[in-house]
Short mmCIF file of C-alpha atoms and ligand atoms in Angstrom, two decimals:
data_model
loop_
_atom_site.label_atom_id
_atom_site.label_comp_id
_atom_site.label_asym_id
_atom_site.label_seq_id
_atom_site.Cartn_x
_atom_site.Cartn_y
_atom_site.Cartn_z
CA MET A 1 0.00 0.00 0.00
CA LYS A 2 1.34 3.41 -0.99
CA VAL A 3 0.91 5.64 2.08
CA MET A 4 1.48 9.38 1.75
CA ALA A 5 2.09 11.05 5.14
CA VAL A 6 1.83 14.85 5.36
CA VAL A 7 3.70 17.33 7.54
CA GLY A 8 3.37 21.10 7.37
CA ALA A 9 4.04 22.87 10.65
CA ARG A 10 6.15 22.27 13.73
CA PRO A 11 3.60 20.30 15.80
CA ASN A 12 3.24 17.76 12.95
CA PHE A 13 6.84 16.59 13.09
CA MET A 14 6.65 14.80 16.45
CA LYS A 15 3.38 13.12 15.41
CA ILE A 16 4.54 11.85 12.02
CA ALA A 17 8.05 10.72 13.08
CA PRO A 18 6.98 7.54 14.95
CA PHE A 19 4.33 6.73 12.33
CA VAL A 20 6.77 6.85 9.40
CA ARG A 21 9.35 4.89 11.38
CA GLU A 22 6.80 2.16 12.09
CA LEU A 23 5.67 2.04 8.45
CA ARG A 24 9.28 1.53 7.38
CA ARG A 25 9.52 -1.53 9.64
CA HIS A 26 7.08 -3.28 7.29
CA PRO A 27 8.51 -2.77 3.81
CA LEU A 28 6.55 -5.68 2.35
CA CYS A 29 3.24 -4.07 3.33
CA PHE A 30 3.87 -0.37 2.88
CA ASP A 31 5.51 1.99 0.46
CA PRO A 32 5.77 5.19 2.53
CA LEU A 33 6.00 8.69 1.04
CA LEU A 34 6.45 11.92 2.95
CA VAL A 35 5.19 15.32 1.78
CA HIS A 36 6.18 18.57 3.52
CA THR A 37 3.79 21.41 2.65
CA GLY A 38 6.29 24.01 3.89
CA GLN A 39 3.88 25.97 6.13
CA HIS A 40 6.81 26.14 8.52
CA TYR A 41 10.00 26.50 6.56
CA ASP A 42 12.96 27.87 8.50
CA GLU A 43 15.74 26.09 10.36
CA THR A 44 14.34 26.52 13.87
CA MET A 45 10.68 25.80 13.03
CA SER A 46 11.21 22.98 10.54
CA ALA A 47 14.56 21.81 9.15
CA SER A 48 16.24 21.05 12.50
CA PHE A 49 13.46 18.62 13.46
CA PHE A 50 14.17 16.16 10.65
CA PRO A 51 17.59 14.90 11.77
CA ALA A 52 16.74 15.29 15.47
CA LEU A 53 13.59 13.17 15.24
CA ARG A 54 15.12 10.89 12.58
CA ILE A 55 12.45 11.77 10.03
CA PRO A 56 13.52 10.89 6.49
CA GLU A 57 13.92 13.69 3.95
CA PRO A 58 10.52 14.49 2.41
CA ASP A 59 9.84 12.99 -1.02
CA ALA A 60 8.14 16.23 -2.02
CA HIS A 61 8.35 19.76 -0.64
CA LEU A 62 5.48 22.08 -1.58
CA ALA A 63 7.10 25.28 -0.19
CA VAL A 64 3.78 27.07 0.47
CA GLY A 65 5.28 29.37 3.13
CA SER A 66 3.47 32.00 5.18
CA GLY A 67 0.34 33.99 4.43
CA THR A 68 -3.25 34.39 5.53
CA HIS A 69 -5.20 31.22 6.26
CA ALA A 70 -6.89 31.29 2.85
CA GLU A 71 -3.57 31.85 1.12
CA GLN A 72 -1.88 29.01 3.01
CA VAL A 73 -4.75 26.57 2.55
CA GLY A 74 -5.29 27.56 -1.10
CA ARG A 75 -1.63 27.28 -2.06
CA THR A 76 -1.36 23.95 -0.24
CA MET A 77 -4.41 22.54 -2.04
CA ILE A 78 -3.09 23.53 -5.47
CA ALA A 79 0.34 22.05 -4.85
CA PHE A 80 -0.95 18.95 -3.05
CA GLU A 81 -3.36 18.13 -5.87
CA GLN A 82 -0.36 17.96 -8.16
CA ALA A 83 1.55 15.78 -5.70
CA LEU A 84 -1.40 13.36 -5.55
CA LYS A 85 -1.61 13.15 -9.32
CA THR A 86 2.11 12.52 -9.67
CA ARG A 87 2.50 10.04 -6.81
CA ASN A 88 -0.88 8.31 -6.83
CA PRO A 89 -1.05 7.12 -3.17
CA ASP A 90 -3.63 4.66 -1.83
CA LEU A 91 -3.94 6.50 1.46
CA VAL A 92 -3.13 10.02 2.71
CA VAL A 93 -2.31 10.33 6.42
CA VAL A 94 -2.58 13.73 8.09
CA ALA A 95 -1.95 14.62 11.74
CA GLY A 96 -3.14 17.26 14.19
CA ASP A 97 -4.99 20.44 13.31
CA VAL A 98 -2.79 22.83 11.35
CA ASN A 99 -3.65 24.35 7.98
CA ALA A 100 -1.73 21.60 6.16
CA THR A 101 -3.93 18.96 7.86
CA CYS A 102 -7.12 20.56 6.60
CA ALA A 103 -5.89 21.53 3.12
CA CYS A 104 -4.49 18.08 2.33
CA SER A 105 -7.52 16.18 3.63
CA VAL A 106 -9.88 18.30 1.51
CA THR A 107 -7.71 17.82 -1.58
CA ALA A 108 -7.36 14.07 -1.07
CA ALA A 109 -11.10 13.61 -0.48
CA LYS A 110 -11.88 15.48 -3.71
CA GLU A 111 -9.40 13.31 -5.58
CA ARG A 112 -11.13 10.23 -4.08
CA VAL A 113 -8.03 9.17 -2.18
CA LYS A 114 -8.71 7.72 1.28
CA VAL A 115 -7.72 9.87 4.27
CA ALA A 116 -6.63 8.83 7.76
CA HIS A 117 -6.39 11.40 10.55
CA ILE A 118 -4.02 10.93 13.48
CA GLU A 119 -5.24 12.83 16.58
CA ALA A 120 -8.88 12.84 15.46
CA GLY A 121 -11.82 13.86 17.63
CA LEU A 122 -10.27 16.68 19.64
CA ARG A 123 -12.72 19.56 20.14
CA SER A 124 -12.38 22.88 21.94
CA PHE A 125 -15.92 23.84 20.83
CA ASP A 126 -14.46 27.25 20.02
CA ARG A 127 -14.73 28.08 16.35
CA SER A 128 -12.80 31.31 16.76
CA MET A 129 -9.71 29.05 16.72
CA PRO A 130 -8.57 28.23 13.18
CA GLU A 131 -7.41 24.85 14.49
CA GLU A 132 -10.99 23.92 15.50
CA ILE A 133 -12.19 24.51 11.94
CA ASN A 134 -9.29 22.39 10.68
CA ARG A 135 -10.22 19.57 13.08
CA ILE A 136 -13.90 19.55 12.16
CA VAL A 137 -13.28 19.58 8.40
CA THR A 138 -10.56 16.93 8.57
CA ASP A 139 -12.58 14.58 10.75
CA ARG A 140 -15.66 14.96 8.59
CA LEU A 141 -13.71 13.93 5.49
CA SER A 142 -11.54 11.19 6.99
CA ASP A 143 -12.11 7.51 6.29
CA ILE A 144 -10.11 6.38 9.32
CA LEU A 145 -10.05 8.43 12.56
CA PHE A 146 -7.25 7.53 14.98
CA THR A 147 -8.15 8.98 18.38
CA PRO A 148 -6.03 9.60 21.49
CA ASP A 149 -8.71 9.01 24.16
CA GLU A 150 -12.35 8.14 24.86
CA ILE A 151 -13.44 11.78 25.05
CA ALA A 152 -12.36 12.19 21.42
CA ASP A 153 -14.32 9.06 20.49
CA ARG A 154 -17.43 10.50 22.12
CA ASN A 155 -17.02 13.83 20.30
CA LEU A 156 -16.94 12.02 16.96
CA LEU A 157 -19.92 9.80 17.74
CA ASN A 158 -21.90 12.87 18.87
CA GLU A 159 -21.22 14.40 15.46
CA GLY A 160 -22.71 11.33 13.78
CA ILE A 161 -19.44 9.84 12.56
CA ASP A 162 -19.67 6.12 11.88
CA ARG A 163 -18.28 4.09 14.82
CA ALA A 164 -16.56 1.72 12.42
CA LYS A 165 -14.25 4.50 11.21
CA VAL A 166 -13.08 5.44 14.72
CA LYS A 167 -10.04 3.69 16.20
CA LEU A 168 -8.84 4.49 19.71
CA VAL A 169 -5.05 4.16 19.54
CA GLY A 170 -3.66 6.58 22.16
CA ASN A 171 -1.47 9.66 21.90
CA ILE A 172 1.29 9.44 19.31
CA MET A 173 3.12 12.49 20.75
CA ILE A 174 3.99 10.34 23.73
CA ASP A 175 5.74 7.81 21.48
CA THR A 176 8.14 10.61 20.54
CA LEU A 177 8.47 11.81 24.11
CA ASP A 178 9.38 8.32 25.33
CA THR A 179 11.87 7.81 22.49
CA HIS A 180 13.81 10.99 23.30
CA ARG A 181 13.36 11.47 27.01
CA GLU A 182 16.59 9.86 28.09
CA ALA A 183 18.67 11.78 25.54
CA ALA A 184 16.95 14.98 26.67
CA SER A 185 17.75 14.36 30.32
CA ARG A 186 21.47 14.19 29.43
CA LEU A 187 21.47 17.66 27.80
CA ASN A 188 23.05 20.52 29.70
CA LEU A 189 20.69 23.41 30.40
CA GLY A 190 23.42 26.06 30.30
CA GLU A 191 24.51 24.85 26.87
CA ILE A 192 20.94 25.01 25.54
CA VAL A 193 20.67 28.60 26.75
CA THR A 194 24.03 29.64 25.36
CA ALA A 195 23.32 28.09 21.95
CA ASN A 196 19.84 29.57 21.55
CA ARG A 197 19.94 32.85 23.40
CA MET A 198 18.45 35.97 21.81
CA GLY A 199 18.59 38.37 24.72
CA GLY A 200 17.67 38.89 28.35
CA ASP A 201 19.83 39.64 31.36
CA GLY A 202 22.97 37.90 32.58
CA LEU A 203 21.39 35.19 34.72
CA ALA A 204 21.85 32.30 32.35
CA SER A 205 25.32 31.24 33.34
CA GLY A 206 24.62 31.44 37.10
CA ALA A 207 24.25 28.02 38.71
CA SER A 208 21.33 29.19 40.83
CA LEU A 209 19.12 29.44 37.76
CA TRP A 210 19.12 25.67 37.42
CA ASP A 211 19.41 24.81 41.11
CA ASP A 212 16.32 26.68 42.25
CA GLY A 213 14.25 26.00 39.16
CA TYR A 214 12.76 28.34 36.63
CA ALA A 215 9.52 29.12 34.85
CA LEU A 216 9.20 28.24 31.17
CA LEU A 217 7.04 30.22 28.75
CA THR A 218 5.79 29.72 25.18
CA LEU A 219 3.20 31.92 23.51
CA HIS A 220 1.98 32.05 19.93
CA ARG A 221 -1.83 31.97 19.68
CA PRO A 222 -3.35 34.96 17.88
CA SER A 223 -5.66 35.43 20.89
CA ASN A 224 -2.59 36.17 23.06
CA VAL A 225 -0.12 37.87 20.77
CA ASP A 226 -2.03 39.67 18.01
CA ASP A 227 -3.78 42.30 20.19
CA PRO A 228 -1.21 44.89 21.40
CA ASP A 229 -3.08 45.61 24.67
CA ILE A 230 -3.35 41.96 25.62
CA LEU A 231 0.29 41.32 24.72
CA ALA A 232 1.46 44.36 26.73
CA ARG A 233 -0.51 43.21 29.78
CA LEU A 234 0.97 39.72 29.53
CA ILE A 235 4.48 41.12 29.24
CA GLY A 236 3.83 43.24 32.34
CA PHE A 237 2.76 40.13 34.27
CA PHE A 238 5.72 38.02 33.21
CA ALA A 239 8.32 40.76 33.65
CA ASP A 240 7.04 42.35 36.87
CA GLU A 241 5.57 39.39 38.71
CA VAL A 242 6.87 36.02 37.48
CA ALA A 243 10.46 37.01 36.68
CA HIS A 244 10.76 38.71 40.08
CA GLU A 245 10.22 35.38 41.79
CA LEU A 246 11.69 32.86 39.38
CA PRO A 247 13.98 33.14 36.38
CA LEU A 248 11.76 33.00 33.29
CA VAL A 249 12.96 31.18 30.17
CA TRP A 250 10.94 32.13 27.09
CA THR A 251 11.35 30.31 23.76
CA VAL A 252 9.98 32.95 21.41
CA HIS A 253 7.84 31.89 18.43
CA PRO A 254 8.46 33.96 15.24
CA ARG A 255 4.88 35.20 15.22
CA SER A 256 5.26 36.54 18.79
CA ARG A 257 8.64 38.07 18.11
CA ARG A 258 7.24 40.00 15.16
CA ARG A 259 4.36 41.29 17.31
CA LEU A 260 6.66 42.22 20.18
CA GLU A 261 8.90 44.19 17.84
CA ALA A 262 5.97 45.89 16.12
CA ASP A 263 4.42 46.86 19.47
CA GLY A 264 7.70 48.26 20.86
CA LEU A 265 7.89 45.60 23.60
CA TRP A 266 10.97 43.72 22.46
CA GLN A 267 13.45 46.25 23.88
CA ARG A 268 11.75 46.13 27.24
CA LEU A 269 12.09 42.37 27.35
CA THR A 270 15.71 42.17 26.29
CA GLY A 271 16.65 44.50 29.13
CA CYS A 272 14.49 42.84 31.74
CA PRO A 273 16.23 41.21 34.73
CA GLY A 274 15.27 37.57 35.19
CA ILE A 275 14.04 36.98 31.64
CA ILE A 276 15.99 34.80 29.23
CA LEU A 277 14.83 34.93 25.63
CA LEU A 278 15.61 31.95 23.42
CA GLU A 279 15.07 31.19 19.74
CA PRO A 280 12.50 28.44 19.13
CA VAL A 281 14.47 25.40 20.34
CA GLY A 282 14.52 21.84 18.98
CA TYR A 283 12.26 19.08 20.27
CA ILE A 284 14.83 17.42 22.52
CA GLU A 285 16.02 20.76 23.92
CA MET A 286 12.42 21.71 24.74
CA LEU A 287 11.94 18.37 26.45
CA ARG A 288 15.02 19.09 28.59
CA LEU A 289 13.74 22.57 29.47
CA ASN A 290 10.37 21.09 30.39
CA LEU A 291 11.98 18.38 32.58
CA GLY A 292 13.75 21.05 34.64
CA ALA A 293 10.97 23.64 34.87
CA ARG A 294 9.12 24.34 38.11
CA ILE A 295 6.17 25.68 36.19
CA MET A 296 5.16 26.03 32.53
CA PHE A 297 3.12 28.84 31.00
CA THR A 298 1.91 27.98 27.52
CA ASP A 299 -0.87 28.29 24.96
CA SER A 300 0.34 25.21 23.04
CA GLY A 301 -1.77 22.05 23.05
CA GLY A 302 1.17 19.70 22.59
CA LEU A 303 3.09 21.14 25.52
CA GLN A 304 0.04 20.68 27.74
CA GLU A 305 0.17 16.97 26.95
CA GLU A 306 3.91 16.74 27.53
CA CYS A 307 3.59 18.54 30.88
CA CYS A 308 0.94 16.05 31.87
CA VAL A 309 3.17 13.03 31.23
CA LEU A 310 6.28 14.71 32.72
CA GLY A 311 4.31 16.06 35.70
CA THR A 312 5.18 19.73 35.17
CA PRO A 313 2.53 22.09 36.65
CA CYS A 314 1.18 23.96 33.61
CA VAL A 315 -0.75 27.23 33.46
CA THR A 316 -2.56 27.23 30.11
CA LEU A 317 -3.09 30.67 28.59
CA ARG A 318 -6.40 29.73 27.01
CA ASN A 319 -10.03 29.75 28.08
CA ASN A 320 -10.73 26.28 26.72
CA THR A 321 -8.85 23.21 25.62
CA GLU A 322 -9.42 20.45 23.10
CA ARG A 323 -7.33 18.27 25.43
CA PRO A 324 -9.40 18.07 28.64
CA LEU A 325 -7.54 14.98 29.89
CA THR A 326 -4.54 17.21 30.59
CA LEU A 327 -6.50 19.25 33.14
CA ARG A 328 -6.07 18.74 36.86
CA GLU A 329 -9.72 17.78 37.26
CA TYR A 330 -9.05 14.72 35.03
CA GLY A 331 -5.78 13.85 36.78
CA GLY A 332 -3.44 15.98 34.61
CA THR A 333 -1.27 18.94 35.57
CA CYS A 334 -2.83 21.85 33.62
CA GLU A 335 -5.14 24.68 34.67
CA LEU A 336 -6.84 27.06 32.24
CA ALA A 337 -6.21 30.73 32.93
CA GLY A 338 -6.85 32.52 29.62
CA ASN A 339 -5.00 35.82 29.48
CA ASP A 340 -6.77 37.35 32.44
CA LEU A 341 -4.23 38.72 34.94
CA VAL A 342 -6.24 37.87 38.06
CA ARG A 343 -6.55 34.23 37.01
CA LEU A 344 -2.95 34.04 35.85
CA ARG A 345 -1.66 35.45 39.13
CA LYS A 346 -3.80 33.09 41.17
CA ARG A 347 -2.62 30.06 39.20
CA PHE A 348 1.01 31.15 39.41
CA LEU A 349 0.86 31.57 43.18
CA GLU A 350 -0.85 28.24 43.79
CA MET A 351 1.09 26.18 41.24
CA ARG A 352 4.70 27.45 41.40
CA SER A 353 5.58 25.17 44.32
CA LEU A 354 3.52 22.12 43.45
CA PRO A 355 5.49 18.88 43.27
CA ARG A 356 5.75 17.16 39.88
CA ARG A 357 2.90 14.72 39.45
CA PRO A 358 3.22 12.74 36.22
CA PHE A 359 0.00 11.36 34.76
CA ARG A 360 -0.42 8.96 31.82
CA PRO A 361 -3.92 8.41 30.49
CA PRO A 362 -4.68 4.93 29.10
CA MET A 363 -2.73 4.15 25.89
CA TRP A 364 -0.40 7.13 26.22
CA ASP A 365 2.23 4.45 26.51
CA GLY A 366 4.63 5.03 23.63
CA ARG A 367 3.04 2.34 21.43
CA THR A 368 0.47 4.36 19.50
CA ALA A 369 2.28 4.21 16.14
CA GLU A 370 2.50 0.43 16.51
CA ARG A 371 -1.27 0.21 17.02
CA ILE A 372 -1.99 2.52 14.09
CA VAL A 373 0.17 0.59 11.67
CA ALA A 374 -1.07 -2.79 12.93
CA SER A 375 -4.64 -1.67 12.25
CA MET A 376 -3.68 -0.77 8.66
CA MET A 377 -2.23 -4.21 7.82
C1 UD1 B 401 0.76 27.22 13.32
C2 UD1 B 401 -0.52 26.42 13.54
C3 UD1 B 401 -0.75 26.21 15.04
C4 UD1 B 401 0.46 25.59 15.70
C5 UD1 B 401 1.68 26.47 15.40
C6 UD1 B 401 2.95 25.91 16.01
C7 UD1 B 401 -2.38 26.73 11.92
C8 UD1 B 401 -3.69 27.34 11.72
N1 UD1 B 401 -1.70 27.11 13.03
O1 UD1 B 401 0.56 28.52 13.84
O2 UD1 B 401 -1.87 25.35 15.22
O3 UD1 B 401 0.24 25.51 17.08
O4 UD1 B 401 1.84 26.56 13.97
O5 UD1 B 401 4.02 26.73 15.70
O6 UD1 B 401 -1.93 25.94 11.11
N2 UD1 B 401 7.06 31.87 10.50
C9 UD1 B 401 8.43 31.97 10.46
N3 UD1 B 401 9.14 30.82 10.19
C10 UD1 B 401 8.54 29.64 9.97
C11 UD1 B 401 7.14 29.56 10.03
C12 UD1 B 401 6.41 30.68 10.30
O7 UD1 B 401 9.01 33.02 10.65
O8 UD1 B 401 9.25 28.64 9.70
C13 UD1 B 401 6.26 33.07 10.75
C14 UD1 B 401 5.34 33.33 9.57
O9 UD1 B 401 5.92 34.18 8.66
C15 UD1 B 401 4.10 33.89 10.19
C16 UD1 B 401 4.14 33.41 11.63
O10 UD1 B 401 5.42 32.83 11.86
O11 UD1 B 401 4.07 35.27 10.16
C17 UD1 B 401 3.05 32.44 11.90
O12 UD1 B 401 3.18 31.24 11.12
P1 UD1 B 401 1.88 30.40 10.68
O13 UD1 B 401 2.29 29.12 10.05
O14 UD1 B 401 0.95 31.25 9.91
O15 UD1 B 401 1.09 30.07 12.01
P2 UD1 B 401 1.56 29.73 13.49
O16 UD1 B 401 1.18 30.87 14.35
O17 UD1 B 401 2.97 29.24 13.54
#
């Protein structure tokens, strides 16, 4: 069977890596192909992940680049249609909820090529998120829906999706986490900081940074970074409150950096005591930073899941989540706080000294890719 796997943006790489590796273990059954749409395209957001996660070079690169959602999705559909015609796969496999996921599933469905979706069934029930639209469209069009948990199964059944198409396989991100965890734990934090530093004060080389722990921050959702007032308030909170108590390591997404520079906030951050600004770091480096953090602040869905399995207390800068299992009320380590300062402050004060409490939901066991591929044989 000719299986065409698709990657487009950073969060796809850790989901496709174990799947492609598992396919390649069965060369008599599968002829795997990898297509990179090029939504993320630079060294830190894309290229560095291929050798680090041992993903083979893509067979086709569509180089769609940045743009509005319509531009990205439109360009991807045009280029992917061509890739389908040239390569003629039996099955297209997409992962997650980025624009590439949606664009390639629509194109494949129109070309009457079967689609399988890894990480199906997640719902935030918030259609102001582009990712929610991508999830709904992709799931609607998929012939096989590989889900991470029972809540996702229920979401799909509630939408009238045929039970026979839904396969509960667990969370494939955790396959990648388990594969690289040991290597990550051997990395030196000071070296990660030195190699990736963009600015911030002189704390990084001081031993106390690592001895007493630190807070880790990532931020990229339009709801947090695109509105200058909201972004300025968040910067005030992190600079004046969090960084006064704990060193704050921030891996800065390109979208956020552009907004910070445009809003005149970048200078303030680079001169702020206690804040260490890093380029977007590789997967294994991020895992190491997460393993050593006392608390995480993030609006990323994938990091919420990783915090859950590693036990890192995680303040989620969103008002909802498509990953409820990661919340403390379900046994996870995350609390929703949106971008409201009162809620953020409260969560910071109550969670900064919590002990690590790792939590693995059923089938988040590192064997999801194995189950997916076994079900395709
Ligand atoms: C995308 C995904 C989001 C995911 C995130 C992880 C969608 C709708 N969103 O959002 O779900 O959590 O990736 O990063 O698909 N840029 C670079 N270099 C790159 C890639 C992007 O500088 O390699 C810049 C772009 O020029 C753009 C900005 O970053 O201005 C945002 O990129 P984009 O792909 O539009 O969306 P993300 O915010 O990264």
